[in-house]
Amino acid sequence: MSEPATNAEREQAILDAASALITHYGYDKTTVEDIAQQAGVAKGTIYLHFRSKDDLFSALIAREAQRVAERSFALIDADPEGVTVYTIFRYGWQAMQENPLLRAVYVRDRRVLGDYVRRLASLPQFSQMVSLSGEFIQHFQRLGLIRADLDPDALLYVLTSFRYGLLVGDAVVPLSRTSVETVGEVISKLLASGIGPQGDSAKSEEGLRILRDLYAKGLEFMRANGRQASKDSNPGSGTI
Amino acid sequence: MSEPATNAEREQAILDAASALITHYGYDKTTVEDIAQQAGVAKGTIYLHFRSKDDLFSALIAREAQRVAERSFALIDADPEGVTVYTIFRYGWQAMQENPLLRAVYVRDRRVLGDYVRRLASLPQFSQMVSLSGEFIQHFQRLGLIRADLDPDALLYVLTSFRYGLLVGDAVVPLSRTSVETVGEVISKLLASGIGPQGDSAKSEEGLRILRDLYAKGLEFMRANGRQASKDSNPGSGTI
DNA sequence: TTATGACCATTCGGACGATTCTGGTCATCA
DNA sequence: TGATGACCAGAATCGTCCGAATGGTCATAA
C-alpha cells in the first residue's frame, strides 16, 4: 500500500474524493474529514492544498468545467458535421448532462450545493462560459452561421432557457424513456433547420476560432475568480 | 357599500382573493381568515363553498387552468398563422407566462405552493393538460403537421424541457432584456422551420379538432380530480 | 335559509440550553 | 521539510417547552 503520490497526484485525489462525496451526499453533509479519509490523507494535508473548504470546492468546479468543455469539444470533433451552432449546443448539453456535479452547479441544485448556493454570485459569468453568450450569438449571426432574422436578445433568452430546461428536464419527463443520443439527434435536427445555417457556409472556420476564444476567456475568468490561492502551480495542461 | 352578491359571484370573489394573496404571500402564509377578509365575507362562508383550504386551492387552480387555456386559444385565433404546432407552443407558453399562479404550479415553485407541493401527485397529468403529450405529438406527426423524422419520445422530452425552461427561464436570464412578444416570435420562427410543418398542409383542421379534444379531456380530468365537492354547481360556462 | 364569528382541538414556531459536530490551526513527529 | 491528528472556538443540531395562531365547527342571529 505504499503510494509514492506526488504533490499534484495527491491534489487530484483530494478533488476526486470531494467530487464523489459531494455529488452523493451534498456539500453541507460532506465534511473535510470525510474528504481526507476518502482521499487517504490527513485533514491537515487538505489545508496545504486549499485555503478553505469553499476554495476546494471552487477548484473542483473549475476542474470539472474544464473537463466538460474538453469533452464537448471532443464530441464535436467526432461528429462528421463538425462545428455548427447545433452541434455546439447538442454536445455542450450532452457533456454537461454527463457530469452530475457541474450540472448541479449550473441548475443551482440546493440538494447538492447546500448553503453554497448563496456564495455563487459569480455564477452568471459561469453560465456564460458554457458557450452561450450574447457575444457568441451576434458573432455567429454576422458570419451567417445563425439566421439573421431572429432578434439576438430574444434568441439568447430562448436558447438559454432551452438548455436550462434540458438540464433540469428529467425532473418533468424522465429521460429514461429515451436516450441521450436520441435526444441529441432531435436537438441537432431541430436547431439545424430552426436557427441555421441554411446552406453550407465556408465561414465555419471563423466560427470555431470565435468559439475557442470565448471558451478560453471563460476558463480564464473561472481560474482567476474561482481559486483564491493554491500552494502549487499546475504546470502542464498545455492544450488550450 | 351594499353588494347584492349572488352565490356564484361570491365564490368568484373568494377565488380572486385567494389568488391574489397566494401569489403574493404563498399558500402557507395565507390563512383562510385572510382570504375571507380580502373577499369581504366571513370565514365560515368559505366553508359553505369549499370543503377545505386545499379544496379551495384546487378549485382555484382549475379555474386558472381554464382561463389560461382559453387565453391561449384566443391568442392562437388572433394570429393570422392560425393553428400550427408553433403557434400552439408559442401562445401556450405566453398564456402560462402571463398567469403567475399557474406558472408557479407548473414549475412547482415551493415559495408559492409551500407544503402543498407534496400533495400534488396528480400534477403530471396536469402538465399534460397544457397541450403537450405524447399523444399530441404522434397525432400531429401522422397528419404531417410535425416532421416525421424526429423520434416522438425524444421530441416530447425536448419540447417539454423547452417549455419548462422557458417558464422558469427568467431565473437564469432576465426576460426584461426583451419582451414576451419578441421571444414569442423567435419561438415561432424557430419551431416553424425546426419541426414543421414544411409546406402548407390542409390537415390543420384535423389538428385543431385533436387539440380541442385533448384540451377538453384535460380539463375534465382536472375538474374530476381537482375539486372534491362544492355546494353549488356552476351552470354557465357553455363554450367548450 | 343563509351568513356569521366566537369557540375548540391541533399545530406551528420561537426560545432555550445541552450536546455534538465542523472547519481550521499548530505543536509534534517522521 | 512536509505530513499528521489532537485540539479549539464557534456553529449547527437536538429535545423540550409553551404561547400564539390556524383550520375547521356550530350555535346563534339576521
Coordinates of C-alpha atoms (C1' of nucleotides) in Angstrom, one line a residue:
Chain A
M1 CA 0.0 0.0 0.0
S2 CA 2.9 2.4 -0.4
E3 CA 1.8 5.1 -2.8
P4 CA 4.6 7.4 -4.0
A5 CA 2.0 10.0 -4.7
T6 CA 3.4 13.3 -6.0
N7 CA 2.0 16.6 -4.9
A8 CA -0.2 17.0 -7.9
E9 CA -1.5 13.5 -7.8
R10 CA -2.5 14.0 -4.2
E11 CA -4.3 17.1 -5.1
Q12 CA -6.2 15.3 -7.8
A13 CA -7.0 12.5 -5.3
I14 CA -8.5 15.1 -2.9
L15 CA -10.6 16.6 -5.7
D16 CA -11.7 13.1 -6.8
A17 CA -12.8 12.3 -3.3
A18 CA -14.6 15.6 -2.9
S19 CA -16.4 15.1 -6.2
A20 CA -17.6 11.7 -5.3
L21 CA -18.8 12.6 -1.8
I22 CA -20.3 15.9 -2.7
T23 CA -22.3 14.6 -5.6
H24 CA -23.6 11.8 -3.4
Y25 CA -24.1 13.5 0.0
G26 CA -24.2 17.2 -0.9
Y27 CA -21.8 19.9 0.1
D28 CA -23.1 20.5 3.6
K29 CA -23.2 16.9 4.6
T30 CA -19.7 16.3 3.3
T31 CA -17.1 17.2 5.9
V32 CA -13.5 17.9 5.3
E33 CA -12.7 15.0 7.5
D34 CA -14.7 12.7 5.2
I35 CA -12.9 14.0 2.1
A36 CA -9.5 13.5 3.7
Q37 CA -10.4 10.0 4.7
Q38 CA -11.7 9.1 1.3
A39 CA -8.6 10.6 -0.3
G40 CA -6.3 8.7 2.0
V41 CA -4.7 11.8 3.5
A42 CA -4.9 13.6 6.8
K43 CA -7.2 16.5 7.3
G44 CA -4.3 18.9 7.7
T45 CA -3.0 17.9 4.3
I46 CA -6.0 19.4 2.6
Y47 CA -5.2 22.7 4.0
L48 CA -1.8 22.5 2.4
H49 CA -3.5 22.5 -0.9
F50 CA -6.6 24.7 -0.4
R51 CA -7.2 27.7 1.7
S52 CA -10.7 26.6 2.8
K53 CA -13.4 24.1 2.1
D54 CA -15.0 26.7 -0.2
D55 CA -11.8 27.1 -2.0
L56 CA -11.5 23.4 -2.5
F57 CA -15.0 23.3 -4.0
S58 CA -14.2 26.2 -6.3
A59 CA -11.2 24.4 -7.6
L60 CA -13.3 21.3 -8.1
I61 CA -15.8 23.2 -10.1
A62 CA -13.1 24.7 -12.2
R63 CA -11.6 21.3 -12.9
E64 CA -14.9 19.8 -13.9
A65 CA -15.8 22.8 -16.1
Q66 CA -12.6 22.3 -17.9
R67 CA -13.3 18.6 -18.3
V68 CA -16.8 19.3 -19.6
A69 CA -15.5 21.8 -22.1
E70 CA -12.9 19.4 -23.4
R71 CA -15.4 16.6 -23.6
S72 CA -17.8 18.7 -25.5
F73 CA -15.0 19.7 -28.0
A74 CA -14.1 16.1 -28.4
L75 CA -17.7 15.1 -29.1
I76 CA -18.0 17.9 -31.7
D77 CA -14.8 16.8 -33.4
A78 CA -16.1 13.3 -33.6
D79 CA -19.2 14.3 -35.3
P80 CA -19.0 14.5 -39.1
E81 CA -21.0 17.7 -39.1
G82 CA -18.2 19.4 -37.3
V83 CA -18.6 22.8 -35.7
T84 CA -22.1 24.2 -36.1
V85 CA -24.5 26.0 -33.9
Y86 CA -26.4 22.9 -33.3
T87 CA -23.5 20.6 -32.7
I88 CA -22.2 23.1 -30.2
F89 CA -25.5 23.2 -28.5
R90 CA -26.1 19.5 -28.7
Y91 CA -22.7 18.4 -27.4
G92 CA -22.5 21.2 -24.9
W93 CA -25.7 19.8 -23.4
Q94 CA -24.5 16.2 -23.5
A95 CA -21.2 16.9 -21.9
M96 CA -22.9 18.8 -19.2
Q97 CA -25.5 16.2 -18.8
E98 CA -22.9 13.6 -18.2
N99 CA -21.3 15.5 -15.4
P100 CA -23.6 15.4 -12.4
L101 CA -21.6 17.8 -10.3
L102 CA -21.4 20.6 -12.9
R103 CA -25.0 20.1 -13.8
A104 CA -25.9 20.6 -10.2
V105 CA -23.9 23.8 -10.1
Y106 CA -25.5 25.0 -13.3
V107 CA -29.0 24.4 -12.2
R108 CA -28.2 25.5 -8.7
D109 CA -29.4 22.3 -7.1
R110 CA -29.7 23.0 -3.5
R111 CA -29.6 19.3 -2.7
V112 CA -26.1 19.1 -3.8
L113 CA -24.8 22.6 -3.2
G114 CA -26.4 23.2 0.1
D115 CA -25.7 26.6 1.6
Y116 CA -23.0 27.2 -1.0
V117 CA -25.7 28.4 -3.5
R118 CA -25.7 31.8 -1.7
R119 CA -22.0 32.2 -2.3
L120 CA -22.4 31.7 -6.0
A121 CA -22.6 35.3 -7.1
S122 CA -20.1 34.7 -9.9
L123 CA -22.3 32.1 -11.5
P124 CA -24.0 34.2 -14.2
Q125 CA -20.5 34.5 -15.6
F126 CA -20.1 30.8 -15.3
S127 CA -23.2 30.0 -17.2
Q128 CA -21.9 32.2 -20.0
M129 CA -18.7 30.2 -20.0
V130 CA -20.6 27.2 -21.2
S131 CA -20.7 28.7 -24.6
L132 CA -23.9 30.7 -24.6
S133 CA -23.4 34.4 -24.6
G134 CA -24.9 37.3 -26.4
E135 CA -21.5 37.8 -27.9
F136 CA -21.5 34.3 -29.3
I137 CA -24.9 34.7 -31.0
Q138 CA -24.1 38.0 -32.5
H139 CA -20.8 36.8 -34.0
F140 CA -22.5 33.8 -35.4
Q141 CA -25.3 35.8 -36.9
R142 CA -22.7 38.1 -38.5
L143 CA -21.0 35.1 -40.1
G144 CA -24.3 33.7 -41.4
L145 CA -24.0 30.7 -39.1
I146 CA -27.2 31.7 -37.4
R147 CA -30.1 33.1 -39.4
A148 CA -30.2 36.8 -39.0
D149 CA -33.9 37.4 -38.8
L150 CA -34.0 36.4 -35.2
D151 CA -33.7 39.0 -32.5
P152 CA -30.4 38.2 -30.8
D153 CA -31.5 39.1 -27.3
A154 CA -34.6 37.0 -27.6
L155 CA -32.7 34.2 -29.1
L156 CA -30.3 34.3 -26.3
Y157 CA -33.2 34.1 -23.9
V158 CA -34.7 31.2 -25.8
L159 CA -31.5 29.2 -26.1
T160 CA -30.5 29.7 -22.5
S161 CA -33.9 28.7 -21.3
F162 CA -33.9 25.7 -23.6
R163 CA -30.6 24.5 -22.3
Y164 CA -31.7 25.1 -18.7
G165 CA -34.8 23.2 -19.3
L166 CA -32.9 20.3 -20.8
L167 CA -30.6 20.1 -17.9
V168 CA -33.3 20.1 -15.2
G169 CA -35.6 18.4 -17.6
D170 CA -35.8 14.9 -16.3
A171 CA -37.5 16.3 -13.3
V172 CA -40.5 16.7 -15.5
V173 CA -40.3 13.9 -18.0
P174 CA -37.9 11.1 -17.2
L175 CA -35.0 10.9 -19.7
S176 CA -35.1 7.1 -19.2
R177 CA -37.9 6.8 -21.8
T178 CA -35.4 7.7 -24.5
S179 CA -31.6 8.1 -24.6
V180 CA -29.1 10.9 -24.6
E181 CA -28.2 10.1 -28.2
T182 CA -31.8 10.1 -29.5
V183 CA -32.5 13.4 -27.7
G184 CA -29.2 14.7 -29.0
E185 CA -30.2 13.9 -32.6
V186 CA -33.6 15.6 -32.2
I187 CA -31.8 18.7 -30.8
S188 CA -29.5 18.7 -33.7
K189 CA -32.2 18.4 -36.3
L190 CA -34.4 20.9 -34.7
L191 CA -31.8 23.5 -34.3
A192 CA -30.2 22.8 -37.7
S193 CA -33.3 23.8 -39.6
G194 CA -34.6 26.1 -36.8
I195 CA -31.8 28.6 -36.5
G196 CA -29.4 27.6 -39.3
P197 CA -27.1 27.9 -41.0
Q198 CA -29.3 27.5 -44.1
G199 CA -26.8 26.4 -46.7
D200 CA -23.2 25.3 -46.4
S201 CA -21.1 28.2 -45.1
A202 CA -17.4 28.5 -45.5
K203 CA -17.2 30.7 -42.5
S204 CA -17.3 27.9 -40.0
E205 CA -13.5 28.1 -39.5
E206 CA -14.0 31.6 -38.2
G207 CA -16.8 30.3 -36.0
L208 CA -14.5 27.7 -34.5
R209 CA -12.0 30.4 -33.8
I210 CA -14.5 32.5 -32.0
L211 CA -15.8 29.6 -30.0
R212 CA -12.3 28.7 -28.8
D213 CA -11.8 32.3 -27.9
L214 CA -14.9 32.6 -25.8
Y215 CA -14.1 29.3 -24.2
A216 CA -10.6 30.3 -23.3
K217 CA -11.9 33.6 -21.9
G218 CA -14.4 31.8 -19.8
L219 CA -11.9 29.4 -18.3
E220 CA -9.5 32.2 -17.6
F221 CA -12.2 34.1 -15.8
M222 CA -13.1 30.9 -13.9
R223 CA -9.5 30.3 -12.9
A224 CA -9.0 33.9 -11.8
N225 CA -12.2 34.1 -9.9
G226 CA -12.5 30.6 -8.6
R227 CA -9.5 29.6 -6.6
Q228 CA -8.2 32.2 -4.3
A229 CA -4.9 30.5 -3.7
S230 CA -3.2 27.2 -4.1
K231 CA 0.2 26.1 -2.9
D232 CA 1.3 24.6 -6.2
S233 CA 1.1 26.0 -9.7
N234 CA -0.1 23.3 -12.1
P235 CA 2.4 23.4 -14.9
G236 CA 1.0 21.2 -17.7
S237 CA -2.4 21.4 -19.3
G238 CA -0.9 22.9 -22.4
T239 CA -3.8 22.2 -24.8
I240 CA -5.8 25.3 -24.8
Chain B
M1 CA -71.2 49.5 0.1
S2 CA -74.2 47.2 -0.3
E3 CA -73.3 44.4 -2.6
P4 CA -76.1 42.2 -3.8
A5 CA -73.5 39.5 -4.5
T6 CA -75.0 36.3 -5.8
N7 CA -73.8 32.9 -4.7
A8 CA -71.6 32.5 -7.8
E9 CA -70.3 36.0 -7.6
R10 CA -69.3 35.4 -4.0
E11 CA -67.4 32.3 -4.9
Q12 CA -65.5 34.1 -7.6
A13 CA -64.7 36.8 -5.1
I14 CA -63.3 34.3 -2.8
L15 CA -61.2 32.7 -5.5
D16 CA -60.0 36.2 -6.6
A17 CA -58.9 37.0 -3.1
A18 CA -57.2 33.6 -2.7
S19 CA -55.4 34.1 -6.0
A20 CA -54.1 37.5 -5.1
L21 CA -52.9 36.5 -1.6
I22 CA -51.4 33.2 -2.5
T23 CA -49.4 34.5 -5.4
H24 CA -48.1 37.2 -3.2
Y25 CA -47.6 35.6 0.2
G26 CA -47.6 31.9 -0.7
Y27 CA -50.0 29.2 0.3
D28 CA -48.7 28.5 3.8
K29 CA -48.6 32.2 4.8
T30 CA -52.1 32.8 3.5
T31 CA -54.7 32.0 6.1
V32 CA -58.3 31.3 5.5
E33 CA -59.1 34.3 7.7
D34 CA -57.0 36.4 5.4
I35 CA -58.8 35.2 2.3
A36 CA -62.2 35.8 3.9
Q37 CA -61.3 39.3 4.9
Q38 CA -59.9 40.1 1.5
A39 CA -63.0 38.7 -0.2
G40 CA -65.3 40.6 2.2
V41 CA -67.0 37.6 3.7
A42 CA -66.8 35.7 7.0
K43 CA -64.6 32.8 7.4
G44 CA -67.5 30.4 7.8
T45 CA -68.8 31.4 4.4
I46 CA -65.8 30.0 2.7
Y47 CA -66.6 26.6 4.1
L48 CA -70.1 26.8 2.6
H49 CA -68.3 26.9 -0.8
F50 CA -65.3 24.7 -0.3
R51 CA -64.7 21.6 1.9
S52 CA -61.3 22.7 3.0
K53 CA -58.4 25.1 2.3
D54 CA -56.9 22.5 0.0
D55 CA -60.1 22.1 -1.9
L56 CA -60.4 25.9 -2.3
F57 CA -56.9 25.9 -3.8
S58 CA -57.7 23.0 -6.2
A59 CA -60.7 24.9 -7.4
L60 CA -58.5 28.0 -7.9
I61 CA -56.0 26.1 -9.9
A62 CA -58.8 24.6 -12.0
R63 CA -60.2 28.0 -12.7
E64 CA -56.9 29.5 -13.7
A65 CA -56.1 26.5 -15.9
Q66 CA -59.3 27.0 -17.7
R67 CA -58.5 30.7 -18.1
V68 CA -55.1 30.0 -19.4
A69 CA -56.4 27.5 -21.9
E70 CA -59.0 30.0 -23.1
R71 CA -56.5 32.8 -23.3
S72 CA -54.1 30.7 -25.3
F73 CA -56.9 29.7 -27.8
A74 CA -57.8 33.4 -28.1
L75 CA -54.2 34.3 -28.9
I76 CA -53.9 31.5 -31.4
D77 CA -57.1 32.6 -33.1
A78 CA -55.9 36.2 -33.3
D79 CA -52.7 35.1 -35.1
P80 CA -53.0 35.0 -38.9
E81 CA -51.0 31.8 -38.9
G82 CA -53.8 30.1 -37.1
V83 CA -53.4 26.6 -35.6
T84 CA -49.9 25.2 -36.0
V85 CA -47.5 23.4 -33.8
Y86 CA -45.5 26.5 -33.3
T87 CA -48.5 28.9 -32.5
I88 CA -49.8 26.3 -30.1
F89 CA -46.4 26.2 -28.4
R90 CA -45.8 29.9 -28.5
Y91 CA -49.2 31.0 -27.2
G92 CA -49.4 28.1 -24.7
W93 CA -46.2 29.5 -23.3
Q94 CA -47.3 33.1 -23.4
A95 CA -50.6 32.4 -21.7
M96 CA -48.9 30.4 -19.0
Q97 CA -46.3 33.1 -18.6
E98 CA -48.9 35.7 -18.0
N99 CA -50.5 33.7 -15.2
P100 CA -48.2 33.8 -12.2
L101 CA -50.2 31.4 -10.1
L102 CA -50.4 28.7 -12.7
R103 CA -46.8 29.1 -13.7
A104 CA -45.9 28.6 -10.0
V105 CA -47.9 25.4 -10.0
Y106 CA -46.4 24.2 -13.2
V107 CA -42.8 24.7 -12.1
R108 CA -43.7 23.5 -8.6
D109 CA -42.5 26.8 -7.0
R110 CA -42.1 26.0 -3.3
R111 CA -42.2 29.7 -2.5
V112 CA -45.7 29.9 -3.7
L113 CA -47.1 26.4 -3.1
G114 CA -45.4 25.8 0.3
D115 CA -46.2 22.4 1.7
Y116 CA -48.9 21.9 -0.9
V117 CA -46.3 20.6 -3.4
R118 CA -46.3 17.3 -1.6
R119 CA -50.0 16.9 -2.2
L120 CA -49.5 17.4 -5.9
A121 CA -49.4 13.8 -7.0
S122 CA -51.9 14.4 -9.8
L123 CA -49.7 17.1 -11.4
P124 CA -48.0 15.0 -14.1
Q125 CA -51.5 14.7 -15.5
F126 CA -51.9 18.4 -15.2
S127 CA -48.7 19.2 -17.1
Q128 CA -50.0 17.0 -19.9
M129 CA -53.2 19.0 -19.9
V130 CA -51.3 22.0 -21.1
S131 CA -51.2 20.6 -24.6
L132 CA -48.0 18.6 -24.6
S133 CA -48.5 14.9 -24.5
G134 CA -47.1 12.0 -26.5
E135 CA -50.5 11.5 -28.0
F136 CA -50.5 15.0 -29.3
I137 CA -47.1 14.7 -31.0
Q138 CA -47.9 11.4 -32.6
H139 CA -51.2 12.6 -34.0
F140 CA -49.5 15.7 -35.4
Q141 CA -46.7 13.7 -37.0
R142 CA -49.3 11.4 -38.6
L143 CA -51.0 14.4 -40.1
G144 CA -47.8 15.8 -41.4
L145 CA -48.0 18.8 -39.1
I146 CA -44.8 17.8 -37.4
R147 CA -41.9 16.4 -39.5
A148 CA -41.8 12.7 -39.1
D149 CA -38.1 12.1 -39.0
L150 CA -37.9 13.1 -35.3
D151 CA -38.3 10.4 -32.7
P152 CA -41.6 11.1 -30.9
D153 CA -40.4 10.2 -27.4
A154 CA -37.3 12.3 -27.7
L155 CA -39.2 15.2 -29.2
L156 CA -41.6 15.0 -26.3
Y157 CA -38.7 15.2 -24.0
V158 CA -37.2 18.1 -25.8
L159 CA -40.4 20.2 -26.1
T160 CA -41.4 19.6 -22.5
S161 CA -38.0 20.6 -21.3
F162 CA -38.0 23.6 -23.6
R163 CA -41.3 24.8 -22.2
Y164 CA -40.2 24.1 -18.7
G165 CA -37.0 26.1 -19.3
L166 CA -39.0 28.9 -20.8
L167 CA -41.2 29.1 -17.8
V168 CA -38.5 29.0 -15.2
G169 CA -36.2 30.8 -17.5
D170 CA -36.1 34.3 -16.1
A171 CA -34.3 32.9 -13.2
V172 CA -31.3 32.5 -15.5
V173 CA -31.5 35.3 -17.9
P174 CA -33.9 38.2 -17.0
L175 CA -36.8 38.4 -19.5
S176 CA -36.8 42.1 -19.0
R177 CA -34.0 42.4 -21.6
T178 CA -36.5 41.6 -24.2
S179 CA -40.3 41.3 -24.4
V180 CA -42.8 38.5 -24.4
E181 CA -43.7 39.3 -28.0
T182 CA -40.2 39.2 -29.3
V183 CA -39.4 36.0 -27.6
G184 CA -42.7 34.6 -28.9
E185 CA -41.7 35.5 -32.4
V186 CA -38.4 33.8 -32.1
I187 CA -40.1 30.7 -30.7
S188 CA -42.5 30.7 -33.6
K189 CA -39.8 31.1 -36.2
L190 CA -37.5 28.6 -34.6
L191 CA -40.2 25.9 -34.3
A192 CA -41.8 26.6 -37.6
S193 CA -38.7 25.7 -39.5
G194 CA -37.4 23.4 -36.8
I195 CA -40.2 20.9 -36.5
G196 CA -42.7 21.9 -39.2
P197 CA -44.9 21.6 -41.0
Q198 CA -42.8 22.0 -44.1
G199 CA -45.3 23.2 -46.6
D200 CA -48.9 24.3 -46.3
S201 CA -51.0 21.4 -45.0
A202 CA -54.7 21.1 -45.4
K203 CA -54.8 18.8 -42.4
S204 CA -54.7 21.6 -39.9
E205 CA -58.5 21.4 -39.4
E206 CA -58.0 17.9 -38.1
G207 CA -55.2 19.2 -35.9
L208 CA -57.4 21.7 -34.4
R209 CA -60.0 19.0 -33.7
I210 CA -57.4 16.9 -31.9
L211 CA -56.1 19.8 -29.9
R212 CA -59.6 20.7 -28.7
D213 CA -60.1 17.1 -27.8
L214 CA -57.0 16.8 -25.7
Y215 CA -57.8 20.1 -24.1
A216 CA -61.3 19.0 -23.2
K217 CA -60.1 15.8 -21.8
G218 CA -57.5 17.5 -19.7
L219 CA -60.0 20.0 -18.2
E220 CA -62.4 17.2 -17.5
F221 CA -59.7 15.3 -15.7
M222 CA -58.8 18.4 -13.7
R223 CA -62.4 19.0 -12.8
A224 CA -63.0 15.4 -11.7
N225 CA -59.7 15.2 -9.8
G226 CA -59.4 18.7 -8.5
R227 CA -62.4 19.7 -6.5
Q228 CA -63.8 17.1 -4.2
A229 CA -67.0 18.9 -3.6
S230 CA -68.7 22.2 -3.9
K231 CA -72.0 23.4 -2.7
D232 CA -73.1 25.0 -6.0
S233 CA -73.0 23.6 -9.5
N234 CA -71.7 26.3 -11.8
P235 CA -74.4 26.3 -14.6
G236 CA -72.9 28.5 -17.3
S237 CA -69.5 28.3 -19.0
G238 CA -71.1 26.8 -22.1
T239 CA -68.3 27.5 -24.5
I240 CA -66.3 24.2 -24.6
Chain C
dT1 C1' -82.4 29.7 5.0
dT2 C1' -78.1 31.6 5.0
dA3 C1' -74.3 34.0 6.8
dT4 C1' -71.7 34.9 10.8
dG5 C1' -67.9 34.9 14.2
dA6 C1' -66.9 33.0 18.8
dC7 C1' -65.0 28.8 20.0
dC8 C1' -62.1 24.4 20.1
dA9 C1' -58.6 21.0 19.2
dT10 C1' -54.5 20.8 16.9
dT11 C1' -50.4 22.5 15.1
dC12 C1' -46.8 25.8 14.5
dG13 C1' -42.9 28.3 15.7
dG14 C1' -39.8 30.6 18.6
dA15 C1' -36.8 30.3 22.9
dC16 C1' -33.6 28.0 25.4
dG17 C1' -29.9 25.2 26.9
dA18 C1' -27.2 20.9 26.4
dT19 C1' -24.6 18.5 23.3
dT20 C1' -22.4 17.2 19.3
dC21 C1' -20.0 18.3 15.2
dT22 C1' -17.1 21.1 11.9
dG23 C1' -13.8 24.0 9.8
dG24 C1' -9.5 25.4 10.7
dT25 C1' -4.8 25.7 13.4
dC26 C1' -0.5 24.3 15.1
dA27 C1' 2.9 21.8 18.0
dT28 C1' 4.8 17.5 17.1
dC29 C1' 6.9 13.8 14.5
dA30 C1' 9.0 11.3 10.7
Chain D
dT1 C1' 10.6 19.8 5.2
dG2 C1' 6.2 18.1 4.7
dA3 C1' 2.5 15.4 6.7
dT4 C1' -0.1 14.5 10.7
dG5 C1' -4.0 14.4 14.1
dA6 C1' -5.1 16.2 18.7
dC7 C1' -7.1 20.3 19.8
dC8 C1' -10.1 24.7 20.0
dA9 C1' -13.7 28.1 19.3
dG10 C1' -17.7 28.7 17.2
dA11 C1' -21.8 26.8 14.8
dA12 C1' -25.1 23.7 14.0
dT13 C1' -28.4 20.2 15.9
dC14 C1' -31.5 18.2 19.1
dG15 C1' -35.0 18.0 22.6
dT16 C1' -38.2 20.3 25.3
dC17 C1' -41.4 23.5 26.4
dC18 C1' -45.1 27.0 25.9
dG19 C1' -47.8 30.6 24.0
dA20 C1' -49.8 32.1 19.6
dA21 C1' -52.0 31.1 15.5
dT22 C1' -54.6 28.1 12.3
dG23 C1' -58.1 25.2 10.1
dG24 C1' -62.4 23.8 10.8
dT25 C1' -67.2 23.6 13.5
dC26 C1' -71.6 25.1 15.1
dA27 C1' -74.9 27.6 17.9
dT28 C1' -76.8 31.9 17.0
dA29 C1' -78.6 35.9 14.6
dA30 C1' -80.3 38.2 10.5

